[in-house]
Structures are given as C-alpha cells and as structure tokens.
Tab-separated table of C-alpha atoms and ligand atoms in Angstrom:
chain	number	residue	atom	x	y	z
J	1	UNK	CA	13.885	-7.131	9.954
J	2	UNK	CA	12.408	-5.165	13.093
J	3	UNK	CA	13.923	-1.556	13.098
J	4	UNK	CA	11.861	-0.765	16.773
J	5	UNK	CA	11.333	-3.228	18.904
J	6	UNK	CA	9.770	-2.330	22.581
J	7	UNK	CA	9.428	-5.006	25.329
J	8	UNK	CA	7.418	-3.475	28.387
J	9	UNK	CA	9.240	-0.451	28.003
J	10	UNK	CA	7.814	2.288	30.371
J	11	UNK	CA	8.002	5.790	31.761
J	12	UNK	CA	6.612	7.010	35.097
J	13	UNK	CA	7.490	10.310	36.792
J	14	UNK	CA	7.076	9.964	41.269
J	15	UNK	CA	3.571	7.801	40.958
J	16	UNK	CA	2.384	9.177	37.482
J	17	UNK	CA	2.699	6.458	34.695
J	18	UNK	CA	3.122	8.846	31.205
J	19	UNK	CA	3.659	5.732	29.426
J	20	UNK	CA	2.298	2.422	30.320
J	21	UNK	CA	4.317	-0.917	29.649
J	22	UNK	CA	4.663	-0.256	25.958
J	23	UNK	CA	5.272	-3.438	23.826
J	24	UNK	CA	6.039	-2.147	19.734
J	25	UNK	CA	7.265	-3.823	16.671
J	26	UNK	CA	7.704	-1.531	13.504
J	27	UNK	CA	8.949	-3.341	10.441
J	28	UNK	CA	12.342	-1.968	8.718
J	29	UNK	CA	11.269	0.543	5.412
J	30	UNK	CA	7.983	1.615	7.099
J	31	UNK	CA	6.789	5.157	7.863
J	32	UNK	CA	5.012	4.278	11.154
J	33	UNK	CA	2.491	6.675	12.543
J	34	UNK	CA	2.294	7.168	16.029
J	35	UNK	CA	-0.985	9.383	16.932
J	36	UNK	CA	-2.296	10.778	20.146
J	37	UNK	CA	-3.500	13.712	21.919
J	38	UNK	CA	-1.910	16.173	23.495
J	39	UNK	CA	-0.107	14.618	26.550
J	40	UNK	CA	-0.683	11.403	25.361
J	41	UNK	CA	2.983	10.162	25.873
J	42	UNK	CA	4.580	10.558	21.981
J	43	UNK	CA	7.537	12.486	22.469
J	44	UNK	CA	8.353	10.814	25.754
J	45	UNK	CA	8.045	7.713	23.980
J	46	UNK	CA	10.129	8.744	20.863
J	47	UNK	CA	12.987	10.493	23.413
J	48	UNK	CA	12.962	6.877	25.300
J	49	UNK	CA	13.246	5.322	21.758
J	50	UNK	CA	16.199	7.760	20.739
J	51	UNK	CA	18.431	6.803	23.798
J	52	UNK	CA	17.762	10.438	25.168
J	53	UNK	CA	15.453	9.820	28.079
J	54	UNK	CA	16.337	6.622	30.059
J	55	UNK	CA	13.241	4.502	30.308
J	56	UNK	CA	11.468	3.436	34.061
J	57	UNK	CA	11.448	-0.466	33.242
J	58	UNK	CA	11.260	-2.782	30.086
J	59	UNK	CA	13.655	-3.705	26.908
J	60	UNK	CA	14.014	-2.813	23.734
J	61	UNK	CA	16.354	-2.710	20.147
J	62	UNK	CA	15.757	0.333	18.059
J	63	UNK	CA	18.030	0.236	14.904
J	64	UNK	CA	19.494	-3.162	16.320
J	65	UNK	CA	21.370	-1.333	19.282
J	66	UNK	CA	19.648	-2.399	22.786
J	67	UNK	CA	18.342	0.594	24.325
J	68	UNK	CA	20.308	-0.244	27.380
J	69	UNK	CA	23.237	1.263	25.701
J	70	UNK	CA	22.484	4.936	24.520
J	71	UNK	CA	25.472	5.887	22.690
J	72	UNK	CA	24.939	2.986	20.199
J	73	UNK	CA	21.348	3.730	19.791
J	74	UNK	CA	22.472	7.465	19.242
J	75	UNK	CA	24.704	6.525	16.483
J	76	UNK	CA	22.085	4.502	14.841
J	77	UNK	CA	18.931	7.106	14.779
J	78	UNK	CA	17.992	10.439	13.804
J	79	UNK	CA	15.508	12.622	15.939
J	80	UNK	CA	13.980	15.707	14.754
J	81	UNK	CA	12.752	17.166	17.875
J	82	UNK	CA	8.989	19.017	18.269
J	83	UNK	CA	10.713	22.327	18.608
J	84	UNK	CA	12.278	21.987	15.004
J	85	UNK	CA	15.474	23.056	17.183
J	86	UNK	CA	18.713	24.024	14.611
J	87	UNK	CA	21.615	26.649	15.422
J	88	UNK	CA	19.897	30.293	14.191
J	89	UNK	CA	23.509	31.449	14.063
J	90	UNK	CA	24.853	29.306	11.775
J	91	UNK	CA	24.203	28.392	8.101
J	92	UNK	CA	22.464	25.418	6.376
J	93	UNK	CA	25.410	23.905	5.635
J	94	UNK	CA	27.049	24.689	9.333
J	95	UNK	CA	23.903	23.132	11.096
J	96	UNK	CA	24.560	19.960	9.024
J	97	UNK	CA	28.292	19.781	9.451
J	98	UNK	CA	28.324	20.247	13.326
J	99	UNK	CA	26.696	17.274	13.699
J	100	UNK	CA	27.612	15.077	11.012
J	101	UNK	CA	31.209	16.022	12.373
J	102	UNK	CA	29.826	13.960	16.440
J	103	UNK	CA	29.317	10.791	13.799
J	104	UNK	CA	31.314	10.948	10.872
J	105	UNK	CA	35.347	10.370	10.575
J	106	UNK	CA	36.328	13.788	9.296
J	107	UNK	CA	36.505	12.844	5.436
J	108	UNK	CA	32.767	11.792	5.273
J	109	UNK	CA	31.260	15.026	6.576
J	110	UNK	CA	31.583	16.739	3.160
J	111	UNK	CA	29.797	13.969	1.169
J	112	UNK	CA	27.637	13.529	3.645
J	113	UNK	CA	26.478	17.419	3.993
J	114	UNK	CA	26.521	17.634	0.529
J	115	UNK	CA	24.260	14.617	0.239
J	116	UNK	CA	21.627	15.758	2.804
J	117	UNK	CA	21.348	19.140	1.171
J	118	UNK	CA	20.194	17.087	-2.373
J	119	UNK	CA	18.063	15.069	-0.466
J	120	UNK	CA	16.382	17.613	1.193
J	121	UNK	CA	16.206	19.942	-1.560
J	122	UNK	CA	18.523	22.527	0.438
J	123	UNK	CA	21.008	23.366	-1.611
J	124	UNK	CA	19.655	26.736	-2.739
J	125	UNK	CA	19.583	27.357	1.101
J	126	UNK	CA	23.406	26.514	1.982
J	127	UNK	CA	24.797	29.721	3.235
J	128	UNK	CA	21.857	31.446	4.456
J	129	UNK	CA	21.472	31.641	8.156
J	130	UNK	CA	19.359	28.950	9.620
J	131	UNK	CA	17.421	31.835	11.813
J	132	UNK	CA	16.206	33.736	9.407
J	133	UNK	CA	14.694	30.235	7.444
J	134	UNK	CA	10.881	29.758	7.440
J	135	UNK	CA	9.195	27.247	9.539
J	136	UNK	CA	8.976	24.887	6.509
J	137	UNK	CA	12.583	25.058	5.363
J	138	UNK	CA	13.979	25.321	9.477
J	139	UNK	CA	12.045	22.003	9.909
J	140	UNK	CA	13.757	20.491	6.643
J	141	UNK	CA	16.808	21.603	7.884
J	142	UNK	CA	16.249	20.378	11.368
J	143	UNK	CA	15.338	16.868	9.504
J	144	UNK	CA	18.394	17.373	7.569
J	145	UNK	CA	20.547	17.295	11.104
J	146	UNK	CA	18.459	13.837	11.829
J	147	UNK	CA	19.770	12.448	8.596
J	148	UNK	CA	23.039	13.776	8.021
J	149	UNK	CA	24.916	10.764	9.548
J	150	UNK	CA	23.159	8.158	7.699
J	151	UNK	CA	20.778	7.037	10.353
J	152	UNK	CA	18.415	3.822	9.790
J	153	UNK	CA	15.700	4.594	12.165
J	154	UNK	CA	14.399	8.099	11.911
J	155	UNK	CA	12.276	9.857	14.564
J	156	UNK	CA	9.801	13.090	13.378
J	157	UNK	CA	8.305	14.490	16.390
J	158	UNK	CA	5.487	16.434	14.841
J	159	UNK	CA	7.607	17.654	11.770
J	160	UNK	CA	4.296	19.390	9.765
J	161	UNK	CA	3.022	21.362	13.068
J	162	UNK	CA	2.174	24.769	12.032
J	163	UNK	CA	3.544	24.606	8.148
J	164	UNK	CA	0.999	25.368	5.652
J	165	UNK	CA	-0.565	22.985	3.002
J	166	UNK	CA	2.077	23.088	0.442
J	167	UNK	CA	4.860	22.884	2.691
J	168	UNK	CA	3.122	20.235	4.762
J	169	UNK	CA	2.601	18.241	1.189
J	170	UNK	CA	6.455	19.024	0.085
J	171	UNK	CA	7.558	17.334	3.243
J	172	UNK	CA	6.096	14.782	3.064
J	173	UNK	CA	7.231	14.263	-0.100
J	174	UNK	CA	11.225	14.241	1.180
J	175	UNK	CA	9.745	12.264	4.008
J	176	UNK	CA	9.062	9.308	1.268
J	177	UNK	CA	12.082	9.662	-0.545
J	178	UNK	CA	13.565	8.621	2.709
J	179	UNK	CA	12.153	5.803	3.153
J	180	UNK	CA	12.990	4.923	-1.088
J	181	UNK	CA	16.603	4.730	0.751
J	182	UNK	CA	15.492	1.975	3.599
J	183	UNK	CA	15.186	4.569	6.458
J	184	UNK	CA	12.414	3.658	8.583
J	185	UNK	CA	10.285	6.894	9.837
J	186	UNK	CA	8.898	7.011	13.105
J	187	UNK	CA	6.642	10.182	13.366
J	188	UNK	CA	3.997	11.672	15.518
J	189	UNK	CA	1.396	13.669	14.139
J	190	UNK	CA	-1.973	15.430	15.003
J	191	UNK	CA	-3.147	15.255	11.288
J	192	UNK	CA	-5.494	12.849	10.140
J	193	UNK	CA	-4.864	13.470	6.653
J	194	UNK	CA	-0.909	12.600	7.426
J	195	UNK	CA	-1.693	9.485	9.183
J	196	UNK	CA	-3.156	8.077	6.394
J	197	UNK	CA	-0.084	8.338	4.234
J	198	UNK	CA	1.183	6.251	6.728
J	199	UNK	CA	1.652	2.537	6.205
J	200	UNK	CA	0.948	1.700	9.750
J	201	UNK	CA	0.107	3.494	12.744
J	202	UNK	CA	-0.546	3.422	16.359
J	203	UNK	CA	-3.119	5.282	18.611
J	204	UNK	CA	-1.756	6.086	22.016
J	205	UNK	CA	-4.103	7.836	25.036
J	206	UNK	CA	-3.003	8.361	28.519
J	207	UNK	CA	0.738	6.578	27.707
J	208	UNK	CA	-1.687	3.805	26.523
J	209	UNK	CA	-1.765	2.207	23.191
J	210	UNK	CA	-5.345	2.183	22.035
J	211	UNK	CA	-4.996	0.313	18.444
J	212	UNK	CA	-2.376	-0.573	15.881
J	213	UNK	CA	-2.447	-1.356	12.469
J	214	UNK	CA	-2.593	-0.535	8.978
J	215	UNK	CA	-5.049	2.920	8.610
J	216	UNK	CA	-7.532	0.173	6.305
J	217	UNK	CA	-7.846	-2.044	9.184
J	218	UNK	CA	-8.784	0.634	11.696
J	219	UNK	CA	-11.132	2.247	9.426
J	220	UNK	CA	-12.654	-0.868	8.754
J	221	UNK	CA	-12.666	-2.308	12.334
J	222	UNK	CA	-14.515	0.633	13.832
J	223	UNK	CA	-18.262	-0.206	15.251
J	224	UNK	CA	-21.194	2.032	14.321
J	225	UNK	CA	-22.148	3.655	11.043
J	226	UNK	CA	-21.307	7.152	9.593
J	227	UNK	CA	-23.517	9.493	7.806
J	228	UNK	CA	-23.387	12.998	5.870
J	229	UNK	CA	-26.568	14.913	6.374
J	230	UNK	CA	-27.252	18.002	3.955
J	231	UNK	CA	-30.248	20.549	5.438
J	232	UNK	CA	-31.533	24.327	4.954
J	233	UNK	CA	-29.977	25.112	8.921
J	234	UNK	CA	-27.128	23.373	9.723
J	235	UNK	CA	-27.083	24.150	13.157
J	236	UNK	CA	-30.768	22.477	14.041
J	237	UNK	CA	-30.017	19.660	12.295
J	238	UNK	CA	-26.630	19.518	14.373
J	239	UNK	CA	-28.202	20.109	17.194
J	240	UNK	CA	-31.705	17.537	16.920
J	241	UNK	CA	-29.360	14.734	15.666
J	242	UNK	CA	-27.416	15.531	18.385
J	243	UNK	CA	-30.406	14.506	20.678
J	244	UNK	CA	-31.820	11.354	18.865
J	245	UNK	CA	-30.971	7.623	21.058
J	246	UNK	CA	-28.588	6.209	18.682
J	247	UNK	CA	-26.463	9.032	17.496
J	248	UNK	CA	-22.577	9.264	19.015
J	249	UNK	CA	-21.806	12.228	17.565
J	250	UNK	CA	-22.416	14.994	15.625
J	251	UNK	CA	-20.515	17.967	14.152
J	252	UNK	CA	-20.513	19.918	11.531
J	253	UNK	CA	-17.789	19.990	8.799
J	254	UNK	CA	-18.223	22.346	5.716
J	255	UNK	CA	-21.962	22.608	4.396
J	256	UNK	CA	-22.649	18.973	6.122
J	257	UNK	CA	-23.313	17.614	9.546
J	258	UNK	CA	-21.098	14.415	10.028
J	259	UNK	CA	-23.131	11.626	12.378
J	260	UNK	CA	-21.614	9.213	14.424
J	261	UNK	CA	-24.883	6.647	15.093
J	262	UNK	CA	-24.624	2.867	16.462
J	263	UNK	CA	-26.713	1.523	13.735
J	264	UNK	CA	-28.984	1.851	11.339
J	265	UNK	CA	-32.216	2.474	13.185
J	266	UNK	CA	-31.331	6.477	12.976
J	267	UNK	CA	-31.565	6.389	9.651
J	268	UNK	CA	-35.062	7.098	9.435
J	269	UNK	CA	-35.359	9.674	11.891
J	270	UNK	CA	-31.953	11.416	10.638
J	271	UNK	CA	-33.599	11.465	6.824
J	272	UNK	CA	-36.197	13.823	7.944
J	273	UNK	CA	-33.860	16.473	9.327
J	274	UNK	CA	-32.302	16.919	5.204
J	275	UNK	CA	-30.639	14.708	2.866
J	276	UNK	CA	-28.795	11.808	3.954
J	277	UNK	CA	-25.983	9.493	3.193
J	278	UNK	CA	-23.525	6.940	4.567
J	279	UNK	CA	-20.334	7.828	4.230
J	280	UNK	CA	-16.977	5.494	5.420
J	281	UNK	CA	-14.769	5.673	8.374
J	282	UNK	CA	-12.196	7.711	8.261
J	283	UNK	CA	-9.545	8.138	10.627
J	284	UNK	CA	-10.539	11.129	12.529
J	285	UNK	CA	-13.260	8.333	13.601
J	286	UNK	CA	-11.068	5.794	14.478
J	287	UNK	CA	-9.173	8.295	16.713
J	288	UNK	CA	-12.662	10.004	18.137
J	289	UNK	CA	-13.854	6.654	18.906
J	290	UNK	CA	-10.937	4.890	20.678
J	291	UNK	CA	-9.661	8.566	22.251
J	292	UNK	CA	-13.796	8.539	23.803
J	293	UNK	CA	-13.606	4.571	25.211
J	294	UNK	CA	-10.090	4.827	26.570
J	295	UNK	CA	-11.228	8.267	28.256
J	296	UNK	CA	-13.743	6.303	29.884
J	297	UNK	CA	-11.455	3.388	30.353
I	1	ATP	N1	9.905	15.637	33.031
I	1	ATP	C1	8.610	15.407	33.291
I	1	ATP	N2	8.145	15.347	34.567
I	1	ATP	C2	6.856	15.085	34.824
I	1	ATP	N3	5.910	14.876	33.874
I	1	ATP	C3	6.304	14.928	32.596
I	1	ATP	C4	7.662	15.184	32.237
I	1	ATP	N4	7.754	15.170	30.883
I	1	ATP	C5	6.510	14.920	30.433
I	1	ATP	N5	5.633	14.775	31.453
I	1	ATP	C6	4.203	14.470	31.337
I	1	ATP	O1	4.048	13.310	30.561
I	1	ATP	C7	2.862	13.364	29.788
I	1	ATP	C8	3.173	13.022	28.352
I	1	ATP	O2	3.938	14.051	27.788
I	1	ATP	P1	4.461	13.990	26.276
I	1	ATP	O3	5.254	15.233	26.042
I	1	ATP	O4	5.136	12.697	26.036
I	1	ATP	O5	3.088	14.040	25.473
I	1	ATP	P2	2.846	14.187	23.895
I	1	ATP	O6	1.979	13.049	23.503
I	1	ATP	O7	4.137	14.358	23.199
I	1	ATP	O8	1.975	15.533	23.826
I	1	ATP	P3	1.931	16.682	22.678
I	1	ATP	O9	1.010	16.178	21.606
I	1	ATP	O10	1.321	17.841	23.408
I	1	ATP	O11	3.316	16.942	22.227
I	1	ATP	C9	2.289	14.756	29.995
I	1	ATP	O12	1.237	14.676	30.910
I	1	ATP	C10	3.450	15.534	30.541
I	1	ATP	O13	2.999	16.567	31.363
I	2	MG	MG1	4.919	15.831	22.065
C-alpha cells in the first residue's frame, strides 16, 4: 500500500519553479524523511501534499484521496505546521477538541481527545493554557491537533526545530509510537542525526529531488573517501588539507578535521599533517555532496 503517491506534481510562482515536476512514492507504516536546505521547496511540497496549497500541474493520492479533491485529502492527513501553530488561549485539551470537533461526529471527540493526550504523553498538561507551554510540549501539542482525528498520513514540518536534545529525543520517541499504530510520517528536517532514524528519505535542492532511498544506500552510494585527521593545530591542518589536489572538503568538527578527498592518493600527503583515519559516510556527506553538484547543476 502507497500512503503518498506524486505524479509530476509541481509548484511555480509567475516564472519561478519552487518545486520541479515531483514524482514520490512513500510506502504505508514508513517515517519518510524529506531533507533540504533552506528554500529548498519542503513545506511547499508538504502544504501541496496536505490539500492546503493547490498544486501548478501533476497528480497525486496521499492517504488514498486524489489530491484533486482537498476536503477528502484533509480528512485523511494530519499537518503539523513549521510554526508549531496551536490556540495560546485555550487549553491542551481545548486545542485538541476544536479540531477533532471539524472531523469527528460529536460522540468521538471525547475518546478521541482523551486518546491523543495518552499518546502524546499530555495528560499532565490538559488544562494548562497552550501559551504558556514550552516549545517542546507546544510542538507535542501542535502534533497532537495533527493526530486527533485519526489521520493515516501524517505531515511534521520541522517538528524538532529549536527543542533541545532531550526533548528532540522524547519526540521522536512519540513520533515512533505513531507509526507502531500504521500512521505513516512524512517529516522535514535539518538534522542529520534525525534523518537517520528515518527509514527512508529524500534530498530535495532548488524544488529538485537530488536522491532517495534508504539512509544505508546513500551513505554507501556516495563517491570519494572520508577521513578523520588528529594534529597539534587544528586550524593548519584545516587549512593545508584544505589546499592539497584531491581534497573536497575540509572542516573541523570537535578535536578532528573531517576530509572530504576523491581517493586515496591524499592519503599520504594528509598523514603528514597528524594522525589519520578513514572514517564512513555519513549523512551530513550525502547531503554536502549532492546539495554541492545540484548547486552546480
Ligand atoms: N507564496 C509564495 N510566493 C512566491 N514564492 C514563494 C511563496 N511561497 C514560497 N515561495 C518560495 O518558494 C521557495 C521554497 O520555499 P519553501 O518554504 O517550500 O522552502 P523550505 O524548503 O520549506 O525552506 P525552509 O527549510 O527554510 O523551511 C522559496 O524560495 C520561497 O521563497
Ligand atoms: Mg519550510
């Protein structure tokens, strides 16, 4: 069973394309990763995919309802918007009932409130004012009012953006019990660490996708080798592996510099500058490497 399926489906604004003929399958259950710089064309990708922004050309089924009809896809998804939005005015337990009530027949919005708040761990938070909630708990109530009508398909624009570790972990967390239930997950992040605790993701650039596939498969398929290089100054080893033919890339990440080289005939030259080793891919590579060739695409 497909739970998003994309045909061509495109967005362009006077002359500007923001995203190019986009043609996506995402498998039911799945917490699909959707990754991309700033501008890249998620979250006008995710608003055509929620019914909410009507797409400039192409087909698609999200949830089994053709996006050609809007109220059905509505019905059928949850969307968690980038700006966490929720009603500051109103409590947990308000936020979840007001919408619940635009889905639900009025006997199932109890359950179904009462439901979400176990879920999502809310219940201590019921009657408290959804203003004065942190950023962690406002976005887990804001997922909350994605989930409250029993959507299959659920859409997480950035839900982690500017929570701290713990929360960012416990999220996650209730992100996976979600998916225990069947709900596939749709979600955008700028976190490497997060995409990987995807089970499949795509890279988009310039309303372009770049790659797609499980985060093993990109790792694996990216060209070049990787190394971790130890020395007494950091920065002149940065900065003369930075000039050698060969290297990509360099940076420097905690008490290493991380190369980017083509091959192995560096390795020589590199090993003088400290201690070296190769290291994997990982996907801050994979994004670095397709984000550079599209750029120059
Ligand atoms: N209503 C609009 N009119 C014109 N251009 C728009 C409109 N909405 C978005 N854009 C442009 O479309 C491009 C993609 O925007 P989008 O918000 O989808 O990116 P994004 O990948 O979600 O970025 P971010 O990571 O910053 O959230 C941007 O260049 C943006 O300026
Ligand atoms: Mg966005």
């Amino acid at each position: 069973m497909k739970a998003i399926e994309t045909h061509d489906l495109s967005k362009r604004y006077g002359k500007t394309e923001v995203v190019a003929p986009l043609s996506l399958t995402v498998p039911a259950g799945m917490v699909f990763g959707y990754l991309g710089p700033n501008g890249a064309g998620k979250t006008t990708t995710i608003r055509m995919l929620s019914g909410v922004l009507t797409p400039s050309g192409g087909t698609g089924t999200v949830a089994g309802a053709p996006l050609s009809d809007p109220d059905a896809v509505k019905a059928r998804i949850g969307y968690a918007n980038q700006a966490a939005s929720v009603y500051g005015d109103l409590t947990v337990a308000e936020n979840l009932r007001f919408k619940a009530a635009l889905y639900l027949a009025p006997a199932e919005v109890e359950g179904a409130v009462n439901d979400t708040l176990e879920r999502l761990s809310l219940g201590p938070w019921r009657n408290y004012l959804a203003g004065r909630l942190s950023g962690g708990w406002r976005q887990r109530l804001s997922i909350g009012t994605a989930i409250v009508h029993g959507p299959s398909v659920l859409f997480l624009d950035e839900p982690t953006a500017g929570l701290d570790p713990v929360a960012r972990r416990d999220l996650w967390d209730a992100i996976y019990g979600l998916t225990a239930l069947g709900t596939t997950v749709f979600v955008t992040t700028h976190y490497m660490d997060e995409a990987e605790r995807c089970q499949e993701v795509a890279l988009i650039s310039g309303g372009k996708i770049l790659a797609q596939g499980t985060p093993e498969q990109l790792r694996s398929g990216l060209a070049g080798v990787r190394y971790a290089l130890q020395a007494g100054d950091l920065n002149a080893a940065l900065h003369a592996a930075r000039q050698m033919r060969g290297v990509e890339g360099a940076w420097i990440i905690g008490d290493e510099v991380r190369i980017t080289a083509k091959g192995r005939e560096v390795e020589g030259e590199l090993s003088r500058l400290g201690t070296l080793r190769a290291v994997p891919a990982n996907l801050e590579d994979v994004f670095v490497s397709y984000a550079r060739a599209g750029g120059r695409a």
